[in-house]
Coordinates of C-alpha atoms in Angstrom, one line a residue:
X190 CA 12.0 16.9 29.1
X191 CA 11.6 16.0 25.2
X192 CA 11.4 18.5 22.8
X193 CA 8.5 16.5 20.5
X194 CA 6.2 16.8 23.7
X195 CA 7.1 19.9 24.4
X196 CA 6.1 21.6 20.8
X197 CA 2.7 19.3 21.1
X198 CA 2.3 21.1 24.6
X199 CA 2.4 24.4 22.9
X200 CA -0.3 23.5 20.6
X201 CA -2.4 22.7 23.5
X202 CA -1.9 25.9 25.4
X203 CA -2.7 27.9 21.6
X204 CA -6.2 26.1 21.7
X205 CA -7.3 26.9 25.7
X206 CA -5.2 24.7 27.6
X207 CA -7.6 22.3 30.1
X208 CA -9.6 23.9 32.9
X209 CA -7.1 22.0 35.5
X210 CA -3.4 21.4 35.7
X211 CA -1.3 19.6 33.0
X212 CA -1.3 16.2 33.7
X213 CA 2.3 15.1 35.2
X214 CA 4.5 13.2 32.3
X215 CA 6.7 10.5 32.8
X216 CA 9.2 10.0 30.0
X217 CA 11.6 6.8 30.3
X218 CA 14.5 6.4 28.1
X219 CA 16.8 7.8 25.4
X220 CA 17.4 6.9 21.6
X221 CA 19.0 5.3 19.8
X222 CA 16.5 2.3 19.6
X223 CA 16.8 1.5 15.6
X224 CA 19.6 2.0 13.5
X225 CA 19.1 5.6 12.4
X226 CA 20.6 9.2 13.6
X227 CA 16.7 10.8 14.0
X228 CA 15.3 10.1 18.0
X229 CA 12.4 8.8 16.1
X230 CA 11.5 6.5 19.4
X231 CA 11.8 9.4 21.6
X232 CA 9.8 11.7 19.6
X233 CA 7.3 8.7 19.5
X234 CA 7.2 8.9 23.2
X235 CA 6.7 12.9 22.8
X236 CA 3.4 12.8 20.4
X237 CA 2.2 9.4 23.4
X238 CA 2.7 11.4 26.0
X239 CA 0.9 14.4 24.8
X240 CA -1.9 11.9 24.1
X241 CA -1.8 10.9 27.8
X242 CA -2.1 14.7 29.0
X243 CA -5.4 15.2 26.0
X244 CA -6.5 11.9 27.6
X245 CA -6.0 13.2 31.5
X246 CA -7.6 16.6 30.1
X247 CA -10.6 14.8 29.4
X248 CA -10.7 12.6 32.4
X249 CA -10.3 15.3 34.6
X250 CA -13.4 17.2 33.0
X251 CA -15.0 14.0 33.7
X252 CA -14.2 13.4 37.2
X253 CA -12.3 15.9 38.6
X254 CA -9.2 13.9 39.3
X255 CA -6.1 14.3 37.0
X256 CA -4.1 11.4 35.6
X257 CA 0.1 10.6 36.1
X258 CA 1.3 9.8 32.8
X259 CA 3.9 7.1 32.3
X260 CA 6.1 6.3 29.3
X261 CA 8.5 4.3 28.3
X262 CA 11.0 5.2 25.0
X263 CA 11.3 1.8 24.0
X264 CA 7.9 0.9 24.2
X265 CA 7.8 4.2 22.0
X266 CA 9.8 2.7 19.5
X267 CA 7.4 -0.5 19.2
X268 CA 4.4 2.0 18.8
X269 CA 6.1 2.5 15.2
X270 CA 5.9 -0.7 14.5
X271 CA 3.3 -2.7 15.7
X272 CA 2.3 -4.6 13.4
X273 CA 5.6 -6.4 13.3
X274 CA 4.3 -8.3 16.7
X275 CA 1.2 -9.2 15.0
X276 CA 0.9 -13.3 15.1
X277 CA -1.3 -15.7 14.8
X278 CA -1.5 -19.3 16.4
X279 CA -1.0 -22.3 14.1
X280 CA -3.1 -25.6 15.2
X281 CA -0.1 -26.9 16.6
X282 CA -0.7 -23.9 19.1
X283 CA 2.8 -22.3 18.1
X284 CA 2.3 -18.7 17.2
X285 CA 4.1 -16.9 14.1
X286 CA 4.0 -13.3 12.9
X287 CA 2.4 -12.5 10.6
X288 CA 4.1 -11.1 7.5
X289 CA 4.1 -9.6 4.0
X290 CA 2.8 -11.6 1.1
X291 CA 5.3 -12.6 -1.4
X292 CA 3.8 -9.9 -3.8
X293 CA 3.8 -7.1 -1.5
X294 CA 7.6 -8.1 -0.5
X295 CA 8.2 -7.5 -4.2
X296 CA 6.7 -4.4 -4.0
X297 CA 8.7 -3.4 -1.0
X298 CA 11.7 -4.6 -2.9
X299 CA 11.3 -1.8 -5.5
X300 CA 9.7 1.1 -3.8
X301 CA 13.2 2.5 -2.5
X302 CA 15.4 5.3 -4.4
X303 CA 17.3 4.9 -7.5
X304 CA 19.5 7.0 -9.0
X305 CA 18.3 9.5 -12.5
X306 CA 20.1 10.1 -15.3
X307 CA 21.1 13.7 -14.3
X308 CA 22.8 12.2 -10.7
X309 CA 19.4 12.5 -9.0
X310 CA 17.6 10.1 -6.5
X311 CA 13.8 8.9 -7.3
X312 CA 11.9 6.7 -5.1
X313 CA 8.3 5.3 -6.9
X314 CA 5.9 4.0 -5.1
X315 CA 4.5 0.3 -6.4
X316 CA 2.5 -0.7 -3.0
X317 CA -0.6 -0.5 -4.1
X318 CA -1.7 -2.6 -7.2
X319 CA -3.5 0.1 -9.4
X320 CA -1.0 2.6 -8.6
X321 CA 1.7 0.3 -9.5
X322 CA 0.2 0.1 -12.8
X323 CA 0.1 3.4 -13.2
X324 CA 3.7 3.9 -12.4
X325 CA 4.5 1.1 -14.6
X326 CA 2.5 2.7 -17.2
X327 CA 5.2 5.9 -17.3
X328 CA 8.7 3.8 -16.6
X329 CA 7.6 1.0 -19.1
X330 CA 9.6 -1.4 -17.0
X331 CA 9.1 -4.7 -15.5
X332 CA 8.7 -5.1 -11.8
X333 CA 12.4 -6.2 -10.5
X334 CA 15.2 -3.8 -9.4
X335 CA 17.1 -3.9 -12.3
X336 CA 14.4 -3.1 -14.6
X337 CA 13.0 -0.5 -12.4
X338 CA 16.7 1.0 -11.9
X339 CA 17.1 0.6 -15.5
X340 CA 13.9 2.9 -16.7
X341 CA 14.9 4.8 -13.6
X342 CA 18.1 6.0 -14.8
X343 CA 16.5 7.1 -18.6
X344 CA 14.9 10.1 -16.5
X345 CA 16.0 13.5 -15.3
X346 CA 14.7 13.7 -11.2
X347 CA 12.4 16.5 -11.3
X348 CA 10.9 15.2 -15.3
X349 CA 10.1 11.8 -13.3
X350 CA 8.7 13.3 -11.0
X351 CA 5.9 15.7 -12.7
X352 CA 5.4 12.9 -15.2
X353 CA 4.6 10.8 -11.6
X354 CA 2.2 13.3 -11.0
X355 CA 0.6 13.9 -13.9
X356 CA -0.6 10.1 -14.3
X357 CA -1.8 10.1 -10.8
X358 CA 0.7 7.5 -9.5
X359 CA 2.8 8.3 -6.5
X360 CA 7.0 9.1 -6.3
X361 CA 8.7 11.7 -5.5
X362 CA 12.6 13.1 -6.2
X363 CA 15.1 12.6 -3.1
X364 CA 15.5 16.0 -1.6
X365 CA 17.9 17.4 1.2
X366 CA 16.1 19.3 3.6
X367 CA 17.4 22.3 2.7
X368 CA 15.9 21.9 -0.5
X369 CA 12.4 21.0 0.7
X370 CA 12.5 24.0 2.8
X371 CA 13.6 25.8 0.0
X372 CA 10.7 24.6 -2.4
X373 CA 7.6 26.7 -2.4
X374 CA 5.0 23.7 -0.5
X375 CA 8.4 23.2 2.1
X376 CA 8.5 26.6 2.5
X377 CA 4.4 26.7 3.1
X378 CA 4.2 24.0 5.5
X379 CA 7.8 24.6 8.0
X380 CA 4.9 27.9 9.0
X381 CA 2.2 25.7 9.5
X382 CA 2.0 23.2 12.7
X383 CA 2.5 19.7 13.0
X384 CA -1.7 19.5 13.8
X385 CA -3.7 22.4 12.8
X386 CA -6.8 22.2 14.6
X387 CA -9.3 25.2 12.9
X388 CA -12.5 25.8 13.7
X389 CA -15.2 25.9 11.0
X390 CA -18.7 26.3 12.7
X391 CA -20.9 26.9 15.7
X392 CA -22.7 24.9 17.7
X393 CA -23.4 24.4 21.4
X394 CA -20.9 22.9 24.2
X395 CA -20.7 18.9 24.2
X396 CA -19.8 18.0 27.9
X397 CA -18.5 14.4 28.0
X398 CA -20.3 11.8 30.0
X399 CA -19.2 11.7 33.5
X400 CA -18.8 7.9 33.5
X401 CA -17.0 5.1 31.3
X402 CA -13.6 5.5 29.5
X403 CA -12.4 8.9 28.4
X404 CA -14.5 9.0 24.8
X405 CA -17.4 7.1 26.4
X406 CA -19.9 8.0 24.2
X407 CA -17.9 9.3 21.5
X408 CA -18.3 7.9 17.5
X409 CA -15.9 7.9 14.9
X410 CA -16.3 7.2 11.5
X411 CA -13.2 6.0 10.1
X412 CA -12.5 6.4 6.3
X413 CA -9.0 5.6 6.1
X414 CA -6.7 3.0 5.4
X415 CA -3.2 1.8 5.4
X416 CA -1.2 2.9 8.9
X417 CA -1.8 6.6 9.6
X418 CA -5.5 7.1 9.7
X419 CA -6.6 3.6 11.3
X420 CA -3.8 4.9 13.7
X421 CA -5.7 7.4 14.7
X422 CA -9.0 5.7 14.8
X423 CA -7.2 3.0 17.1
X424 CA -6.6 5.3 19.6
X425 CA -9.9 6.6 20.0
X426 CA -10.9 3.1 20.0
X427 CA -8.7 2.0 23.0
X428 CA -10.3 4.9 25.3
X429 CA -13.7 3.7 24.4
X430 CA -15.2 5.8 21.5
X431 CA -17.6 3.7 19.0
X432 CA -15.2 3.0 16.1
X433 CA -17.0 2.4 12.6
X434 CA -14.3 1.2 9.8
X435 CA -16.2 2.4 6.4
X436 CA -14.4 0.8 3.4
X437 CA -15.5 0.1 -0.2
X438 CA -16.0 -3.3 -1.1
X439 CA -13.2 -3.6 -3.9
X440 CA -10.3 -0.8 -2.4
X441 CA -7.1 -2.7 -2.0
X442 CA -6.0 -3.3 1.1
X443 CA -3.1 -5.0 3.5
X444 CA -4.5 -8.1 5.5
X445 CA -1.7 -7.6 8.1
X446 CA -1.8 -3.9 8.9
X447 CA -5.9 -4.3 8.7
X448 CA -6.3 -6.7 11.2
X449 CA -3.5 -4.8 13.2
X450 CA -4.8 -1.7 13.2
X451 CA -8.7 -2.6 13.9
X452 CA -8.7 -3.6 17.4
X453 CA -11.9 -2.2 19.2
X454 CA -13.6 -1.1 15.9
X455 CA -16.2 -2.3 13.9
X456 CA -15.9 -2.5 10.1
X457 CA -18.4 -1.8 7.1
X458 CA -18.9 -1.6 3.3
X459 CA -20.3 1.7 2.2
X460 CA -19.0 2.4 -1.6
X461 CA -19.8 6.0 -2.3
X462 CA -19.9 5.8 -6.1
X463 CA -23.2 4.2 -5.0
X464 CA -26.4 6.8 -3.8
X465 CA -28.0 4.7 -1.7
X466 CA -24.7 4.2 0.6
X467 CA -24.0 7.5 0.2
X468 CA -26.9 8.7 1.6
X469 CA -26.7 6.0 4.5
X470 CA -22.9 7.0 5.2
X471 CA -24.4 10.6 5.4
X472 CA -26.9 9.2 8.1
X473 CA -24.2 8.2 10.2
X474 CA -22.4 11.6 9.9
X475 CA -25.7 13.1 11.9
X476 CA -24.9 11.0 14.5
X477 CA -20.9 11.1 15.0
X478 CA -18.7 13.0 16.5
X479 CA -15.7 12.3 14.9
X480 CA -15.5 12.1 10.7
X481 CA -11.7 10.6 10.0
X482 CA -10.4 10.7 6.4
X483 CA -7.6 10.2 4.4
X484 CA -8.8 11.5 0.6
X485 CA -6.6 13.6 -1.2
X486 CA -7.7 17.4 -0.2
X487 CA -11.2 18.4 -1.8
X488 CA -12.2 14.9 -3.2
X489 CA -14.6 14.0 -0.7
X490 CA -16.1 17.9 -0.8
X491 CA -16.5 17.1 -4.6
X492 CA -19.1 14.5 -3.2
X493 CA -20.7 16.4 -0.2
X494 CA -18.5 15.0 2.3
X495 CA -15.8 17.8 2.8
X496 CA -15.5 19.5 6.2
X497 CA -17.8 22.7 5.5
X498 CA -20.6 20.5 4.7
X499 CA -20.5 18.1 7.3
X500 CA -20.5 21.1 10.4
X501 CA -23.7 22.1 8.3
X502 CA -25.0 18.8 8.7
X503 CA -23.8 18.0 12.1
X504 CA -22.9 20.8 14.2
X505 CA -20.5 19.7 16.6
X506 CA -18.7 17.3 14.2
X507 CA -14.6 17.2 14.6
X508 CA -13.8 16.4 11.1
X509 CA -10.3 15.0 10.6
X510 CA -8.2 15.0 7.1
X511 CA -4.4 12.7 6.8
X512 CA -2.9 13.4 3.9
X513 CA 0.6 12.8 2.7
X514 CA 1.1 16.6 1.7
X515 CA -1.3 18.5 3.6
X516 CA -4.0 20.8 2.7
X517 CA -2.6 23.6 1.0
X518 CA 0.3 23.9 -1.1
X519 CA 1.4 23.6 -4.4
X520 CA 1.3 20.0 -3.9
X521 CA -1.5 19.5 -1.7
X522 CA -3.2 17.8 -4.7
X523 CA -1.0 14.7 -5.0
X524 CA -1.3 11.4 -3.5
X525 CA 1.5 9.6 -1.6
X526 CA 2.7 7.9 1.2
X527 CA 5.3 7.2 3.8
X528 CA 7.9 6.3 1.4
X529 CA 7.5 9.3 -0.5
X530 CA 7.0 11.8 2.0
X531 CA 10.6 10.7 3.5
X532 CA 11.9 11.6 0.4
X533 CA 10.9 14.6 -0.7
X534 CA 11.2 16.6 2.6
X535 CA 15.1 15.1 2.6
X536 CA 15.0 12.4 5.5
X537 CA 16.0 9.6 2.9
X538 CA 18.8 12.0 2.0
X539 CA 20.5 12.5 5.7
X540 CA 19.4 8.8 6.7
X541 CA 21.0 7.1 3.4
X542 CA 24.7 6.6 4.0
X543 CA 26.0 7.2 1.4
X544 CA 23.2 6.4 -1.0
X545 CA 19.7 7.7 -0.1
X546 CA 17.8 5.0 2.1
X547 CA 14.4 5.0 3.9
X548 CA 14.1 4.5 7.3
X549 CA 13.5 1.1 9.2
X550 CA 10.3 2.0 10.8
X551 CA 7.3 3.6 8.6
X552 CA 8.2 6.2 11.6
X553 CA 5.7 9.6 9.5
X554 CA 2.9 7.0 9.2
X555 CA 2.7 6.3 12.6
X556 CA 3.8 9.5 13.9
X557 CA 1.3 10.9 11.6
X558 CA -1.9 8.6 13.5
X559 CA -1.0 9.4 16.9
X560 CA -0.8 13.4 16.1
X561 CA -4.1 13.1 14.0
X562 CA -5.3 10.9 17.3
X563 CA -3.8 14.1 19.4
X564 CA -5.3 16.5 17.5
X565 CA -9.0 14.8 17.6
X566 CA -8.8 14.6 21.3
X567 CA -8.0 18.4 22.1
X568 CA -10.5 19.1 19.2
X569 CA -13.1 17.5 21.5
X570 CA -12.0 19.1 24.4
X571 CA -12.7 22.2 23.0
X572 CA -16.4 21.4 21.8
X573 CA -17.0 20.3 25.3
X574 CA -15.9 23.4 26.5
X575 CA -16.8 25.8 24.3
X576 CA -18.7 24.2 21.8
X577 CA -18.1 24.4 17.9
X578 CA -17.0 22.3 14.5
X579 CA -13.2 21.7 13.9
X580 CA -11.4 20.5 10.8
X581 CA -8.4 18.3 12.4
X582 CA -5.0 18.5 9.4
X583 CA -2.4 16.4 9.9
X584 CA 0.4 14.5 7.2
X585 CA 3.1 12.6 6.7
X586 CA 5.3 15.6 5.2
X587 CA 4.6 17.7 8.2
X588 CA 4.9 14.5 10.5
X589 CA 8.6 14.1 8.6
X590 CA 9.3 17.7 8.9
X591 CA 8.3 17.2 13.1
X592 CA 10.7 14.3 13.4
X593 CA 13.5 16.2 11.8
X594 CA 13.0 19.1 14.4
X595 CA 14.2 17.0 17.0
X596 CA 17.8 16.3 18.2
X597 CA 20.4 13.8 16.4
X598 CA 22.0 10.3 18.3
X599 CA 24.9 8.4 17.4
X600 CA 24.2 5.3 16.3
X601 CA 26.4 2.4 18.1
X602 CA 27.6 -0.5 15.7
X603 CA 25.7 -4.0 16.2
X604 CA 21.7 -4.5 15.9
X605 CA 19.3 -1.8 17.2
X606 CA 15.4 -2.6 17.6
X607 CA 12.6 -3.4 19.5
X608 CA 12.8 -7.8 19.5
X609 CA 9.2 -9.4 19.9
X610 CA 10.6 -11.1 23.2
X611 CA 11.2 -7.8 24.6
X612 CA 7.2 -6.5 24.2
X613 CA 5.9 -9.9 25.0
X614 CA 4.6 -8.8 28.7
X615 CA 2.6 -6.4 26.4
X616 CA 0.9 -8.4 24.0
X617 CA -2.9 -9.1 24.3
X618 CA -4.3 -12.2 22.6
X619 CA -7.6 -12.7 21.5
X620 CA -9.8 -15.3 19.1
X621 CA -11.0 -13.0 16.0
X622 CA -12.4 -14.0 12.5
X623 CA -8.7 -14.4 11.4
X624 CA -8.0 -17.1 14.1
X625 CA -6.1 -16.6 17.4
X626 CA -4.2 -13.7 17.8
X627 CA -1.3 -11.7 19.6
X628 CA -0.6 -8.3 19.1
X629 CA 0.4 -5.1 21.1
X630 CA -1.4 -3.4 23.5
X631 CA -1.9 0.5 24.3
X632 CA 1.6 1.8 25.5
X633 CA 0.4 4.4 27.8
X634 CA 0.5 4.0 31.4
X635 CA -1.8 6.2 33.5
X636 CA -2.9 6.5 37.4
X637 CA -6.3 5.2 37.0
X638 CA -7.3 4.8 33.3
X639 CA -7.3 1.5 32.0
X640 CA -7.2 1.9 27.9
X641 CA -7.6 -1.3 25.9
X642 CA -10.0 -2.4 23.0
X643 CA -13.4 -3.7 24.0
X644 CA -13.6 -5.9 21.3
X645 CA -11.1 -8.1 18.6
X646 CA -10.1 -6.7 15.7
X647 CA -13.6 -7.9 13.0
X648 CA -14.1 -8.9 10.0
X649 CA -13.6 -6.5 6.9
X650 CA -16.8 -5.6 6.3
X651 CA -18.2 -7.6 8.9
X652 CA -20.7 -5.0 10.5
X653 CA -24.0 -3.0 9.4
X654 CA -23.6 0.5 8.5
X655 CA -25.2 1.5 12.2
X656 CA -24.3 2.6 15.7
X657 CA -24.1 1.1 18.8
X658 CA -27.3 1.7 20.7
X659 CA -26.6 3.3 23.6
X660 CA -28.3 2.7 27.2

């Protein structure tokens, strides 16, 4: 079948399995569809197809009737990417993606690996402006590739990388695997699974309604940005849950990947330096379901928000943490993101040929959302059953660590990707606050089920801190 859905099946049957058959799965396809040995489309099509069995799961509690699961490895592939078919229509009425400013191209430019002074690899991490500074603050460099490989090259690997740490910027050294598996938090995590799903309180059985979408009903409060945790929140959006975006007024963010990954939500300022929206974001944790977030492990329980204290506060809630290195470990405690997790757990090492080199596709981002959107929705299916509080831990490292699990391709010469003309048929369009738009749609095909976002992607910021009354 596929070896990604497979291991994600496994994790199902360890937490009780459905009441009724699995759902039957239709995979379509075979790597290579980007230029890369990893089958990272087909074990995108692994974690989506184990979301369409968790969604048929919870259907068939609903109805009775299970769902036929349909999809295709291509399609897969696009899921990684999806904000690369993000456009917008001009007033001529032509329509043209929408890409990267200039400054975050520059970014992009530099965040890649260069080599040490003792014949390492180091990859910094300048995508985000304060943490740029703070990188900039330790390499003393300007912010073109020769100055970066320049101040680079003045450092040992493993030197760079603790003084990284230490000024709470984000890099890491370019590992093999061997040596990530080898390192004390590799070690830690290869026992771990991709989603640990734990149970942290008691409370009663929440049955799902018996009509609407799968997560009729459902709310999720989404404190995450940039790709992996609005990932997840998008999924729970498309089968219907009440999605509320929470973001602080002044955090840097990515107009593209926000307005690409906000379809069916609703988006709000809550800044929780400040008590009063504290205490209202705390208001909407008594009435959720579903608390997303994608702090570094223990800053949010530093200000009453961690997972403990919110199953004390709402019994019932499935509270979900994305991180880059997980939740335990010797470096659980450090920031980071896609780029760096590829390099520290060695897939920029057996990608690169024969330097190190990221992937094309942002592929333990993405991969990362859909598992943490995999995880919430057995989660639930579990409090519906039995009742309960669950703490929800996924990451890019252990994302990474599941795509390098799976099997190997040969990669063809001549272009390999996922064109715009080919997902046209599975755009939606729709007029939002950012003008006329065209983006992809869910990827999922099932029997009945009809997934899709009830409502444009909004406005940053463009809600009230409240939920959707219900009938």
């Amino acid at each position: 079948m596929n070896a990604a859905f497979d291991e994600l099946m496994q994790i199902r049957a360890a937490h009780g399995g459905a009441t009724g058959p699995t759902a039957e799965v239709g995979i379509h396809g075979t790597d290579p569809v980007f230029p890369t040995r990893f089958a990272a489309a087909e074990t995108s099509a692994g974690v989506l197809g184990a979301i369409g069995v968790a969604v048929s799961d919870i259907v068939a509690a609903k109805t009775g009737t299970q769902e036929k699961v349909d999809v295709d490895v291509r399609h897969a592939g696009a899921a990684l990417k999806s904000f690369a078919y993000l456009q917008r229509r001009d007033d001529d009425g032509q329509y043209h993606v929408l890409g990267n400013s200039p400054r975050a191209m520059t970014a992009y430019a530099i965040t890649n690996p260069w080599p040490t002074r003792d014949g390492r690899w180091f990859l910094p991490h300048f995508g985000i402006a304060h943490l740029k500074e703070r990188v900039l603050s330790v390499l003393r460099c300007e912010t073109t590739p020769e100055s970066v490989a320049k101040a680079v090259r003045q450092w040992d690997g493993e030197a760079l990388e603790q003084a990284i740490a230490q000024a709470g910027a984000c890099g890491g050294m370019i590992r093999s695997r061997d040596e990530w598996l080898a390192h004390p938090h590799g070690a830690a995590m290869a026992l771990r699974p991709v989603v640990e799903i734990q149970k942290i309180g008691d409370s009663d059985p929440e049955p799902f309604p018996t009509d609407g979408p799968a997560l009729a009903g459902i709310r999720v409060l989404d404190l995450t940005r940039i790709l992996a945790g609005p990932v997840a929140a998008r999924v729970c959006a498309e089968h219907g849950a009440d999605v509320l975006m929470v973001a602080a007024r002044n955090v840097p963010q990515i107009k593209n990947f926000v307005i690409d990954l906000s379809h069916g939500k609703r988006s709000c300022f809550l800044d929780l330096n400040e008590p009063d929206e504290a205490a209202r974001l705390l208001d909407l944790v008594r009435d959720a379901d579903v608390f997303s977030q994608g702090y570094r492990p223990q800053v949010l329980a530093a200000r009453g928000f961690g997972p403990e204290q919110l199953a004390e506060i709402r019994p019932g809630i499935i509270y979900t943490s994305i991180s880059c290195y997980g939740a335990e470990g010797p470096l659980s405690g450090r920031a980071g993101w896609e780029q760096v997790a590829q390099s520290v757990i060695g897939i920029c090492d057996e990608h690169g040929e024969p330097d190190p080199a990221l992937l094309p596709i942002p592929a333990c981002d993405f991969l990362t959302g859909y598992l943490g959107a995999y995880g919430i929705l057995i989660a639930l299916g579990l409090r519906a059953r039995e009742g309960g509080s669950y703490h929800v831990n996924v990451s890019l490292c252990q994302s990474g660590m599941f795509l390098q699990r799976q099997r190997r391709v040969d990669v063809p010469a001549g272009e390999l990707d996922v064109p715009l003309a080919e997902v046209e048929p599975l755009l939606n369009s729709a007029d939002t606050s950012y003008g006329h738009l065209k983006y992809l749609g869910p990827l999922v095909r099932y029997t009945h089920a009809k997934p899709g976002w009830s409502t444009p992607t909004p406005a940053l910021g463009g809600d009230t801190p409240e939920w959707l009354r219900t009938a």
